[in-house]
Amino acid sequence: MFDPTPRGAALIETMTSFLAEHVYPSEEEFEAQVRAAGPGREQPPVLEQLKKTSRELGLWNLFLPHAEPGHEPLSNLDYARIAELSGRSLHLAPESMNCSAPDTGNMELLSMFGTPEQKERWLQPLMEGTIRSAYVMTEPLVASSDASNIETTVERDGDEWVINGRKWWISAAARPQCELLILMGVTDPDGDAPRHARHSMVLIPKDTPGVTIERDLTVLGYDPFESHVEMVFDNVRVPATSLLGDPGAGFAMSQARLGPGRIHHCMRMIGAAERALELMIARAKVRSTFGSPLSDRGVVREWIADSRIEIDQARLYTLYTAHLMDTVGNKAAASEISGIKVAVPNMASRVIDRAIQTFGGAGLSQDYPLARMYAETRIVRMADGPDEVHRRAVARTELRRHEDAVTPAPHGVAAHLAHLTRL
Ligand SMILES: Cc1cc2nc3c(=O)[nH]c(=O)nc-3n(C[C@H](O)[C@H](O)[C@H](O)COP(=O)(O)OP(=O)(O)OC[C@H]3O[C@@H](n4cnc5c(N)ncnc54)[C@H](O)[C@@H]3O)c2cc1C
């Protein structure tokens, strides 16, 4: 079921050897280079080399489901398998294929809603991998999982938009290659438009006067591989042509952006969980306590079995969702996209947690990829919408689907009433 096309199958083969021959052997060097430079500060040279190789192998930009000059799109179902494999090396493989967040979602936005001029200025270099970008929505002062709360103002002044506000958790913005900020702000704060039609997206060159990065944020108390920053926009001015899409369409576009982004996260998390299970099994076979290997212990076998069952369930749910996106469209598949966004990162957290436990102290150290994988899966339960917001969306769809449901009288009560009327 959900078999890849011939092109998809060939790419899976190429991807598997790319990982084995180029990516896994570079992981240690990548970690050392990132540590030396600080999170998201310099482009690690090993990453540049991998980008060249992946491009030569035809593994470049595979995430983009729309046709663009020089780009032949893959179906979501075919890409699901490739993204799963890339998730096995969560921090290195996706970016070396130009398939990492937040650029992927930003390229989709530009591809779907950009004018020809905006595409030429921003989409082309992003697809070439010569620049990077950030998505600037979340704010410290309002609950941003409800995007209609966003308060940063984008006001029209003659031929310009003027932006004022504070944002945080902005991934990749501190990278020297990051040249574009796609910011969500309110363009109609007091108007008559409904709450979900008051926000717009604006394209801001990062070097515009008034844009300041104030500080780096740690994740779970540690420096992440990617930078996440708090930043301020103080009277930032951009030309009127910098609005992406229509005024007031920001909320709808953010939904369009996050749909595919969510499934990409899930596919990668499945790859991470699969690699964690492999590591857990390999370790359990060689570590012995009290006279037998850990792999002989009932509790460890239960962890292995539960992990296999949960990964396979999650993979099928994700492939089914990718199939729906390809056949009925992202909008009709919205409930399933929310469903996997809850199911998969939670599954991956459990599997990686078991692997860490099997490894003992080593599992929490920097010597194995498990600790970082764990942090990453924990992030995904929050980023791109917390679990509770996605459960809310699934429940809403289910309640709508069963709008006409009626509660039959319980048999016991009916029989009791009949008995009473006979008395
Ligand atoms: C590492 C990392 C990277 C990120 N990268 C980016 C980025 O690049 N760009 C960007 O704009 N943002 C980014 N984010 C921000 C992320 O998307 C937000 O943190 C997330 O959307 C939640 O918003 P919030 O933090 O304002 O939480 P709030 O909106 O304050 O929500 C807090 C909690 O309330 C609960 N909640 C919310 N709604 C409901 C409900 N209906 N029912 C029950 N409970 C509910 C949830 O448990 C939620 O966790 C990133 C976050 C992290 C951690």
Short mmCIF file of C-alpha atoms and ligand atoms in Angstrom, two decimals:
data_model
loop_
_atom_site.label_atom_id
_atom_site.label_comp_id
_atom_site.label_asym_id
_atom_site.label_seq_id
_atom_site.Cartn_x
_atom_site.Cartn_y
_atom_site.Cartn_z
CA MET A 1 0.00 0.00 0.00
CA PHE A 2 1.15 3.61 -0.71
CA ASP A 3 3.93 2.31 -2.99
CA PRO A 4 6.36 4.92 -4.38
CA THR A 5 6.34 5.81 -8.08
CA PRO A 6 9.39 4.64 -10.10
CA ARG A 7 10.96 8.11 -9.64
CA GLY A 8 10.21 7.96 -5.90
CA ALA A 9 11.75 4.48 -5.64
CA ALA A 10 14.94 5.59 -7.41
CA LEU A 11 15.21 8.63 -5.10
CA ILE A 12 14.79 6.41 -2.02
CA GLU A 13 17.75 4.35 -3.21
CA THR A 14 19.89 7.44 -3.85
CA MET A 15 18.86 8.91 -0.49
CA THR A 16 19.81 5.73 1.37
CA SER A 17 23.31 5.73 -0.07
CA PHE A 18 23.67 9.53 0.41
CA LEU A 19 23.01 9.00 4.13
CA ALA A 20 25.37 6.03 4.48
CA GLU A 21 28.25 7.40 2.38
CA HIS A 22 28.11 11.12 3.11
CA VAL A 23 25.77 12.20 5.93
CA TYR A 24 26.37 9.77 8.82
CA PRO A 25 30.17 10.00 8.45
CA SER A 26 29.91 13.84 8.66
CA GLU A 27 27.74 14.07 11.79
CA GLU A 28 30.59 14.29 14.29
CA GLU A 29 32.44 16.92 12.29
CA PHE A 30 29.22 18.92 11.86
CA GLU A 31 28.60 18.89 15.62
CA ALA A 32 32.19 20.06 16.31
CA GLN A 33 31.95 22.88 13.73
CA VAL A 34 28.58 24.13 15.10
CA ARG A 35 29.88 24.04 18.67
CA ALA A 36 32.95 26.06 17.68
CA ALA A 37 30.93 28.80 15.93
CA GLY A 38 27.87 28.98 18.26
CA PRO A 39 24.27 28.14 17.32
CA GLY A 40 23.31 29.28 13.83
CA ARG A 41 26.23 31.67 13.52
CA GLU A 42 28.53 30.44 10.75
CA GLN A 43 27.72 28.01 7.98
CA PRO A 44 29.63 24.83 8.94
CA PRO A 45 31.95 23.99 5.97
CA VAL A 46 30.88 20.33 6.11
CA LEU A 47 27.30 21.40 5.37
CA GLU A 48 28.39 23.32 2.26
CA GLN A 49 30.15 20.20 0.97
CA LEU A 50 27.06 18.05 1.59
CA LYS A 51 24.85 20.57 -0.21
CA LYS A 52 27.03 20.22 -3.30
CA THR A 53 26.84 16.44 -3.17
CA SER A 54 23.08 16.26 -2.64
CA ARG A 55 22.56 18.61 -5.56
CA GLU A 56 24.70 16.47 -7.84
CA LEU A 57 22.68 13.44 -6.75
CA GLY A 58 19.33 15.11 -7.60
CA LEU A 59 18.18 15.34 -3.95
CA TRP A 60 17.74 19.13 -4.03
CA ASN A 61 14.46 20.96 -3.17
CA LEU A 62 12.44 17.74 -3.24
CA PHE A 63 9.97 19.13 -0.67
CA LEU A 64 8.38 21.66 -3.07
CA PRO A 65 5.13 20.22 -4.49
CA HIS A 66 4.64 23.06 -7.02
CA ALA A 67 6.30 23.41 -10.43
CA GLU A 68 8.83 26.25 -10.61
CA PRO A 69 11.39 26.92 -13.38
CA GLY A 70 13.92 24.06 -13.32
CA HIS A 71 11.99 22.18 -10.62
CA GLU A 72 9.99 19.00 -11.22
CA PRO A 73 7.69 18.46 -8.22
CA LEU A 74 7.26 15.18 -6.33
CA SER A 75 3.96 14.03 -4.83
CA ASN A 76 3.58 14.36 -1.04
CA LEU A 77 3.47 10.57 -0.85
CA ASP A 78 6.81 10.16 -2.64
CA TYR A 79 8.36 12.95 -0.61
CA ALA A 80 7.11 11.34 2.62
CA ARG A 81 9.55 8.46 2.19
CA ILE A 82 12.48 10.74 1.38
CA ALA A 83 11.73 13.05 4.32
CA GLU A 84 11.51 10.07 6.65
CA LEU A 85 15.02 9.02 5.60
CA SER A 86 16.31 12.58 6.04
CA GLY A 87 14.92 12.57 9.60
CA ARG A 88 17.40 9.83 10.49
CA SER A 89 20.00 12.61 10.55
CA LEU A 90 17.65 15.27 11.79
CA HIS A 91 20.02 18.22 11.95
CA LEU A 92 22.17 17.60 8.94
CA ALA A 93 20.36 15.78 6.11
CA PRO A 94 17.32 18.09 5.60
CA GLU A 95 19.41 21.26 5.28
CA SER A 96 22.00 19.60 3.07
CA MET A 97 19.11 18.91 0.62
CA ASN A 98 17.68 22.48 0.90
CA CYS A 99 14.66 20.87 2.58
CA SER A 100 14.80 22.36 6.08
CA ALA A 101 12.44 24.60 8.01
CA PRO A 102 11.77 27.49 8.05
CA ASP A 103 12.97 27.91 4.44
CA THR A 104 10.71 25.15 3.10
CA GLY A 105 7.51 26.82 4.33
CA ASN A 106 8.75 30.22 3.22
CA MET A 107 9.54 28.95 -0.28
CA GLU A 108 6.06 27.43 -0.47
CA LEU A 109 4.53 30.76 0.53
CA LEU A 110 6.51 32.64 -2.12
CA SER A 111 5.73 29.97 -4.71
CA MET A 112 1.97 30.14 -3.96
CA PHE A 113 1.45 33.85 -3.28
CA GLY A 114 4.52 35.79 -4.52
CA THR A 115 4.36 38.24 -7.44
CA PRO A 116 6.80 37.55 -10.33
CA GLU A 117 9.11 40.28 -8.90
CA GLN A 118 8.97 38.84 -5.36
CA LYS A 119 9.73 35.37 -6.73
CA GLU A 120 12.69 36.65 -8.71
CA ARG A 121 14.14 38.55 -5.77
CA TRP A 122 13.55 35.97 -3.01
CA LEU A 123 12.33 32.58 -4.22
CA GLN A 124 15.09 32.07 -6.78
CA PRO A 125 18.03 32.54 -4.38
CA LEU A 126 16.24 30.48 -1.72
CA MET A 127 15.78 27.62 -4.19
CA GLU A 128 19.43 28.00 -5.18
CA GLY A 129 20.35 27.78 -1.49
CA THR A 130 22.44 30.96 -1.65
CA ILE A 131 20.37 32.76 1.02
CA ARG A 132 18.20 31.70 3.96
CA SER A 133 15.02 33.13 5.50
CA ALA A 134 13.03 33.29 8.73
CA TYR A 135 9.32 33.15 9.52
CA VAL A 136 8.42 35.85 12.03
CA MET A 137 5.09 35.31 13.76
CA THR A 138 5.31 34.40 17.48
CA GLU A 139 5.27 37.21 20.08
CA PRO A 140 6.25 37.03 23.76
CA LEU A 141 3.38 39.21 24.97
CA VAL A 142 0.39 37.37 23.43
CA ALA A 143 -0.70 33.72 23.16
CA SER A 144 0.53 33.18 19.61
CA SER A 145 -0.95 29.70 19.14
CA ASP A 146 -4.04 31.79 18.31
CA ALA A 147 -2.56 33.80 15.42
CA SER A 148 -5.40 36.30 15.53
CA ASN A 149 -3.83 37.65 18.77
CA ILE A 150 -0.69 38.89 16.95
CA GLU A 151 -0.14 42.57 17.83
CA THR A 152 2.88 43.74 15.79
CA THR A 153 1.61 46.58 13.64
CA VAL A 154 2.09 46.94 9.87
CA GLU A 155 0.80 50.40 9.01
CA ARG A 156 0.58 52.12 5.64
CA ASP A 157 2.39 55.46 5.35
CA GLY A 158 2.39 56.82 1.78
CA ASP A 159 4.34 54.40 -0.42
CA GLU A 160 5.64 52.40 2.52
CA TRP A 161 4.62 49.95 5.25
CA VAL A 162 5.91 50.74 8.75
CA ILE A 163 6.42 47.83 11.15
CA ASN A 164 6.59 48.01 14.96
CA GLY A 165 6.63 45.13 17.44
CA ARG A 166 8.53 42.43 19.32
CA LYS A 167 8.86 38.80 18.20
CA TRP A 168 10.56 35.74 19.67
CA TRP A 169 11.47 32.15 18.92
CA ILE A 170 12.43 33.21 15.42
CA SER A 171 14.44 30.34 13.96
CA ALA A 172 17.41 30.93 11.65
CA ALA A 173 17.13 34.74 11.75
CA ALA A 174 20.62 35.06 13.25
CA ARG A 175 22.26 33.12 10.42
CA PRO A 176 24.59 35.28 8.37
CA GLN A 177 22.94 33.83 5.23
CA CYS A 178 19.46 34.84 6.40
CA GLU A 179 18.47 37.81 4.22
CA LEU A 180 14.66 37.61 4.23
CA LEU A 181 12.16 37.91 7.09
CA ILE A 182 8.53 37.00 6.37
CA LEU A 183 6.63 38.80 9.11
CA MET A 184 3.02 38.42 10.17
CA GLY A 185 1.49 41.59 11.61
CA VAL A 186 -1.82 43.35 12.01
CA THR A 187 -2.79 45.71 9.16
CA ASP A 188 -6.35 46.36 10.29
CA PRO A 189 -6.37 46.44 14.11
CA ASP A 190 -9.60 48.39 14.63
CA GLY A 191 -11.46 47.77 11.36
CA ASP A 192 -14.72 45.91 10.75
CA ALA A 193 -13.00 42.82 9.32
CA PRO A 194 -13.42 39.56 11.29
CA ARG A 195 -10.49 38.70 13.63
CA HIS A 196 -9.05 36.28 11.09
CA ALA A 197 -8.95 38.84 8.28
CA ARG A 198 -6.98 41.61 10.00
CA HIS A 199 -3.43 40.28 9.57
CA SER A 200 -1.04 40.39 6.62
CA MET A 201 2.42 39.13 5.72
CA VAL A 202 5.22 41.43 4.72
CA LEU A 203 8.63 40.70 3.18
CA ILE A 204 11.43 42.49 5.05
CA PRO A 205 15.12 42.43 4.06
CA LYS A 206 16.94 41.57 7.29
CA ASP A 207 19.37 44.48 6.95
CA THR A 208 16.55 47.10 6.96
CA PRO A 209 17.20 49.83 9.59
CA GLY A 210 15.15 49.22 12.78
CA VAL A 211 15.50 45.40 12.72
CA THR A 212 17.41 44.28 15.84
CA ILE A 213 18.19 40.81 17.16
CA GLU A 214 18.17 41.16 20.94
CA ARG A 215 19.11 37.71 22.26
CA ASP A 216 19.45 33.99 21.59
CA LEU A 217 17.03 31.57 23.25
CA THR A 218 18.21 28.24 24.59
CA VAL A 219 16.10 25.09 24.16
CA LEU A 220 15.54 23.07 27.35
CA GLY A 221 18.48 25.04 28.74
CA TYR A 222 20.93 24.06 25.98
CA ASP A 223 22.33 25.76 22.89
CA PRO A 224 20.51 24.30 19.90
CA PHE A 225 22.18 23.66 16.50
CA GLU A 226 19.86 26.24 14.95
CA SER A 227 19.53 29.71 16.43
CA HIS A 228 16.15 30.91 17.79
CA VAL A 229 16.10 34.59 18.67
CA GLU A 230 14.07 37.40 20.18
CA MET A 231 13.94 40.45 17.93
CA VAL A 232 12.53 43.96 17.78
CA PHE A 233 11.07 45.90 14.84
CA ASP A 234 11.30 49.64 15.50
CA ASN A 235 9.80 51.84 12.79
CA VAL A 236 11.01 49.46 10.09
CA ARG A 237 10.07 50.82 6.66
CA VAL A 238 9.63 48.75 3.49
CA PRO A 239 8.12 49.69 0.08
CA ALA A 240 4.37 49.20 -0.49
CA THR A 241 5.16 46.36 -2.91
CA SER A 242 6.53 44.27 0.00
CA LEU A 243 3.17 42.84 1.07
CA LEU A 244 2.88 39.12 0.31
CA GLY A 245 -0.60 38.25 -0.99
CA ASP A 246 -3.61 40.43 -0.22
CA PRO A 247 -4.02 42.70 2.81
CA GLY A 248 -5.90 40.73 5.49
CA ALA A 249 -4.91 37.34 4.00
CA GLY A 250 -2.12 36.68 6.53
CA PHE A 251 -4.05 34.18 8.65
CA ALA A 252 -5.22 32.15 5.64
CA MET A 253 -1.69 32.14 4.19
CA SER A 254 -0.20 31.02 7.51
CA GLN A 255 -2.54 28.04 7.47
CA ALA A 256 -1.51 27.27 3.87
CA ARG A 257 2.15 27.50 4.93
CA LEU A 258 1.91 25.38 8.04
CA GLY A 259 -0.07 22.46 6.50
CA PRO A 260 2.75 20.97 4.40
CA GLY A 261 5.32 22.10 7.01
CA ARG A 262 3.56 19.98 9.62
CA ILE A 263 3.61 16.83 7.52
CA HIS A 264 7.32 17.37 6.76
CA HIS A 265 8.07 17.55 10.50
CA CYS A 266 6.12 14.33 11.06
CA MET A 267 7.90 12.45 8.29
CA ARG A 268 11.28 13.43 9.71
CA MET A 269 10.22 12.47 13.24
CA ILE A 270 9.39 8.96 12.01
CA GLY A 271 12.91 8.65 10.59
CA ALA A 272 14.36 9.85 13.91
CA ALA A 273 12.26 7.31 15.85
CA GLU A 274 13.30 4.51 13.50
CA ARG A 275 16.98 5.34 14.01
CA ALA A 276 16.48 5.55 17.80
CA LEU A 277 14.95 2.06 17.77
CA GLU A 278 17.89 0.69 15.79
CA LEU A 279 20.33 2.28 18.24
CA MET A 280 18.34 0.92 21.21
CA ILE A 281 18.43 -2.64 19.87
CA ALA A 282 22.15 -2.50 19.03
CA ARG A 283 22.94 -1.19 22.51
CA ALA A 284 20.65 -3.64 24.33
CA LYS A 285 22.46 -6.55 22.68
CA VAL A 286 25.92 -5.56 23.90
CA ARG A 287 25.28 -4.23 27.44
CA SER A 288 24.88 -6.82 30.19
CA THR A 289 23.67 -6.42 33.76
CA PHE A 290 23.27 -9.11 36.42
CA GLY A 291 24.48 -11.82 34.06
CA SER A 292 22.42 -11.21 30.92
CA PRO A 293 22.25 -8.75 28.07
CA LEU A 294 19.63 -6.02 28.33
CA SER A 295 17.99 -7.45 25.20
CA ASP A 296 17.00 -10.53 27.26
CA ARG A 297 15.06 -8.47 29.81
CA GLY A 298 11.28 -8.56 29.47
CA VAL A 299 10.94 -4.83 30.03
CA VAL A 300 13.45 -3.98 27.28
CA ARG A 301 11.72 -6.38 24.86
CA GLU A 302 8.44 -4.66 25.68
CA TRP A 303 10.03 -1.28 24.85
CA ILE A 304 11.31 -2.68 21.56
CA ALA A 305 7.95 -4.22 20.65
CA ASP A 306 5.93 -1.13 21.61
CA SER A 307 8.32 1.07 19.63
CA ARG A 308 7.95 -1.06 16.49
CA ILE A 309 4.15 -1.08 16.82
CA GLU A 310 3.92 2.67 17.42
CA ILE A 311 6.33 3.64 14.61
CA ASP A 312 4.45 1.52 12.07
CA GLN A 313 1.10 2.95 13.16
CA ALA A 314 2.44 6.49 12.88
CA ARG A 315 4.02 5.85 9.48
CA LEU A 316 0.80 4.47 8.01
CA TYR A 317 -1.22 7.41 9.39
CA THR A 318 1.32 9.84 7.89
CA LEU A 319 1.42 8.13 4.48
CA TYR A 320 -2.39 8.08 4.45
CA THR A 321 -2.40 11.83 5.16
CA ALA A 322 0.16 12.44 2.38
CA HIS A 323 -2.06 10.41 0.04
CA LEU A 324 -5.09 12.56 1.02
CA MET A 325 -3.09 15.77 0.40
CA ASP A 326 -2.22 14.49 -3.08
CA THR A 327 -5.75 13.34 -3.93
CA VAL A 328 -8.23 15.65 -2.17
CA GLY A 329 -5.97 18.61 -1.32
CA ASN A 330 -4.44 20.15 1.81
CA LYS A 331 -7.67 21.82 2.93
CA ALA A 332 -9.74 18.63 2.87
CA ALA A 333 -6.89 16.80 4.65
CA ALA A 334 -6.60 19.47 7.39
CA SER A 335 -8.00 17.27 10.17
CA GLU A 336 -5.62 14.41 9.34
CA ILE A 337 -2.68 16.86 9.16
CA SER A 338 -3.60 18.02 12.69
CA GLY A 339 -4.00 14.38 13.76
CA ILE A 340 -0.49 13.34 12.69
CA LYS A 341 0.95 16.54 14.17
CA VAL A 342 -0.25 15.22 17.57
CA ALA A 343 0.37 11.50 17.05
CA VAL A 344 3.85 11.47 15.50
CA PRO A 345 5.94 13.77 17.73
CA ASN A 346 4.40 12.13 20.83
CA MET A 347 5.25 8.70 19.43
CA ALA A 348 8.81 9.81 18.60
CA SER A 349 9.25 11.27 22.10
CA ARG A 350 8.27 7.92 23.66
CA VAL A 351 10.54 5.86 21.38
CA ILE A 352 13.56 8.14 21.83
CA ASP A 353 12.96 8.26 25.59
CA ARG A 354 13.08 4.43 25.74
CA ALA A 355 16.28 4.44 23.69
CA ILE A 356 17.86 6.98 26.06
CA GLN A 357 16.89 4.81 29.03
CA THR A 358 18.44 1.73 27.39
CA PHE A 359 21.70 3.63 26.79
CA GLY A 360 21.98 4.76 30.42
CA GLY A 361 24.01 7.94 30.97
CA ALA A 362 25.46 7.75 27.46
CA GLY A 363 21.98 8.37 26.05
CA LEU A 364 21.89 11.80 27.65
CA SER A 365 25.39 12.77 26.49
CA GLN A 366 26.60 14.43 23.31
CA ASP A 367 28.26 11.17 22.18
CA TYR A 368 25.03 9.84 20.63
CA PRO A 369 22.32 11.67 18.68
CA LEU A 370 19.54 10.65 21.10
CA ALA A 371 19.55 13.64 23.45
CA ARG A 372 19.28 16.15 20.60
CA MET A 373 16.64 14.02 18.89
CA TYR A 374 14.64 14.08 22.12
CA ALA A 375 14.86 17.87 22.38
CA GLU A 376 13.79 18.18 18.75
CA THR A 377 10.69 16.00 19.17
CA ARG A 378 9.74 17.92 22.31
CA ILE A 379 9.97 21.18 20.33
CA VAL A 380 7.68 19.85 17.61
CA ARG A 381 4.95 19.17 20.19
CA MET A 382 4.89 22.96 20.61
CA ALA A 383 6.17 24.61 17.41
CA ASP A 384 3.77 24.97 14.46
CA GLY A 385 0.87 24.77 16.90
CA PRO A 386 0.79 22.97 20.27
CA ASP A 387 -0.88 19.55 20.62
CA GLU A 388 -3.97 21.03 22.27
CA VAL A 389 -4.70 23.34 19.34
CA HIS A 390 -4.45 20.43 16.89
CA ARG A 391 -6.67 18.21 19.06
CA ARG A 392 -9.17 21.06 19.07
CA ALA A 393 -9.14 21.08 15.24
CA VAL A 394 -9.63 17.29 15.04
CA ALA A 395 -12.47 17.39 17.58
CA ARG A 396 -14.17 20.24 15.71
CA THR A 397 -14.13 18.24 12.46
CA GLU A 398 -15.46 15.13 14.20
CA LEU A 399 -18.27 17.06 15.89
CA ARG A 400 -19.19 18.60 12.52
CA ARG A 401 -19.08 15.20 10.81
CA HIS A 402 -21.51 13.84 13.38
CA GLU A 403 -23.75 16.90 13.52
CA ASP A 404 -26.92 14.82 13.04
CA ALA A 405 -26.01 12.17 15.59
CA VAL A 406 -28.92 11.44 17.98
CA THR A 407 -28.64 9.67 21.30
CA PRO A 408 -30.89 6.60 21.38
CA ALA A 409 -32.73 6.04 24.66
CA PRO A 410 -30.73 3.52 26.68
CA HIS A 411 -32.36 0.04 26.58
CA GLY A 412 -32.36 -0.19 30.34
CA VAL A 413 -34.26 3.09 30.78
CA ALA A 414 -36.83 2.22 28.09
CA ALA A 415 -37.51 -1.16 29.72
CA HIS A 416 -37.78 0.50 33.15
CA LEU A 417 -40.28 3.10 31.85
CA ALA A 418 -42.39 0.35 30.19
CA HIS A 419 -42.40 -1.54 33.47
CA LEU A 420 -43.52 1.60 35.38
CA THR A 421 -46.41 2.30 32.94
CA ARG A 422 -47.64 -1.29 33.40
CA LEU A 423 -47.91 -0.82 37.17
C1 LIG B 1 12.43 25.79 19.10
C2 LIG B 1 11.27 26.60 18.61
C3 LIG B 1 11.32 27.17 17.35
C4 LIG B 1 10.27 28.00 16.92
N1 LIG B 1 10.38 28.63 15.70
C5 LIG B 1 9.48 29.59 15.38
C6 LIG B 1 9.67 30.41 14.20
O1 LIG B 1 10.63 30.21 13.44
N2 LIG B 1 8.78 31.40 13.95
C7 LIG B 1 7.71 31.65 14.76
O2 LIG B 1 6.95 32.56 14.48
N3 LIG B 1 7.49 30.89 15.88
C8 LIG B 1 8.35 29.88 16.21
N4 LIG B 1 8.17 29.13 17.37
C9 LIG B 1 7.07 29.46 18.25
C10 LIG B 1 5.96 28.40 18.33
O3 LIG B 1 5.34 28.24 17.08
C11 LIG B 1 5.03 28.85 19.45
O4 LIG B 1 5.73 28.74 20.67
C12 LIG B 1 3.74 28.04 19.49
O5 LIG B 1 2.93 28.32 18.37
C13 LIG B 1 2.92 28.32 20.75
O6 LIG B 1 2.67 29.69 20.90
P1 LIG B 1 2.99 30.36 22.33
O7 LIG B 1 4.38 30.02 22.70
O8 LIG B 1 2.64 31.81 22.28
O9 LIG B 1 2.04 29.58 23.34
P2 LIG B 1 0.59 30.05 23.84
O10 LIG B 1 -0.22 30.48 22.67
O11 LIG B 1 0.77 31.00 24.97
O12 LIG B 1 0.00 28.67 24.37
C14 LIG B 1 0.44 28.11 25.62
C15 LIG B 1 -0.22 26.78 25.83
O13 LIG B 1 -1.61 26.94 25.90
C16 LIG B 1 -2.23 25.72 25.57
N5 LIG B 1 -3.35 25.97 24.65
C17 LIG B 1 -3.40 26.84 23.62
N6 LIG B 1 -4.60 26.77 23.01
C18 LIG B 1 -5.33 25.83 23.67
C19 LIG B 1 -6.64 25.28 23.53
N7 LIG B 1 -7.45 25.69 22.53
N8 LIG B 1 -7.05 24.32 24.39
C20 LIG B 1 -6.22 23.89 25.39
N9 LIG B 1 -4.99 24.36 25.57
C21 LIG B 1 -4.53 25.32 24.73
C22 LIG B 1 -1.17 24.83 24.93
O14 LIG B 1 -0.78 23.81 25.84
C23 LIG B 1 -0.03 25.78 24.69
O15 LIG B 1 1.23 25.12 24.73
C24 LIG B 1 9.16 28.24 17.78
C25 LIG B 1 9.11 27.63 19.04
C26 LIG B 1 10.14 26.83 19.47
C27 LIG B 1 10.07 26.23 20.84
#
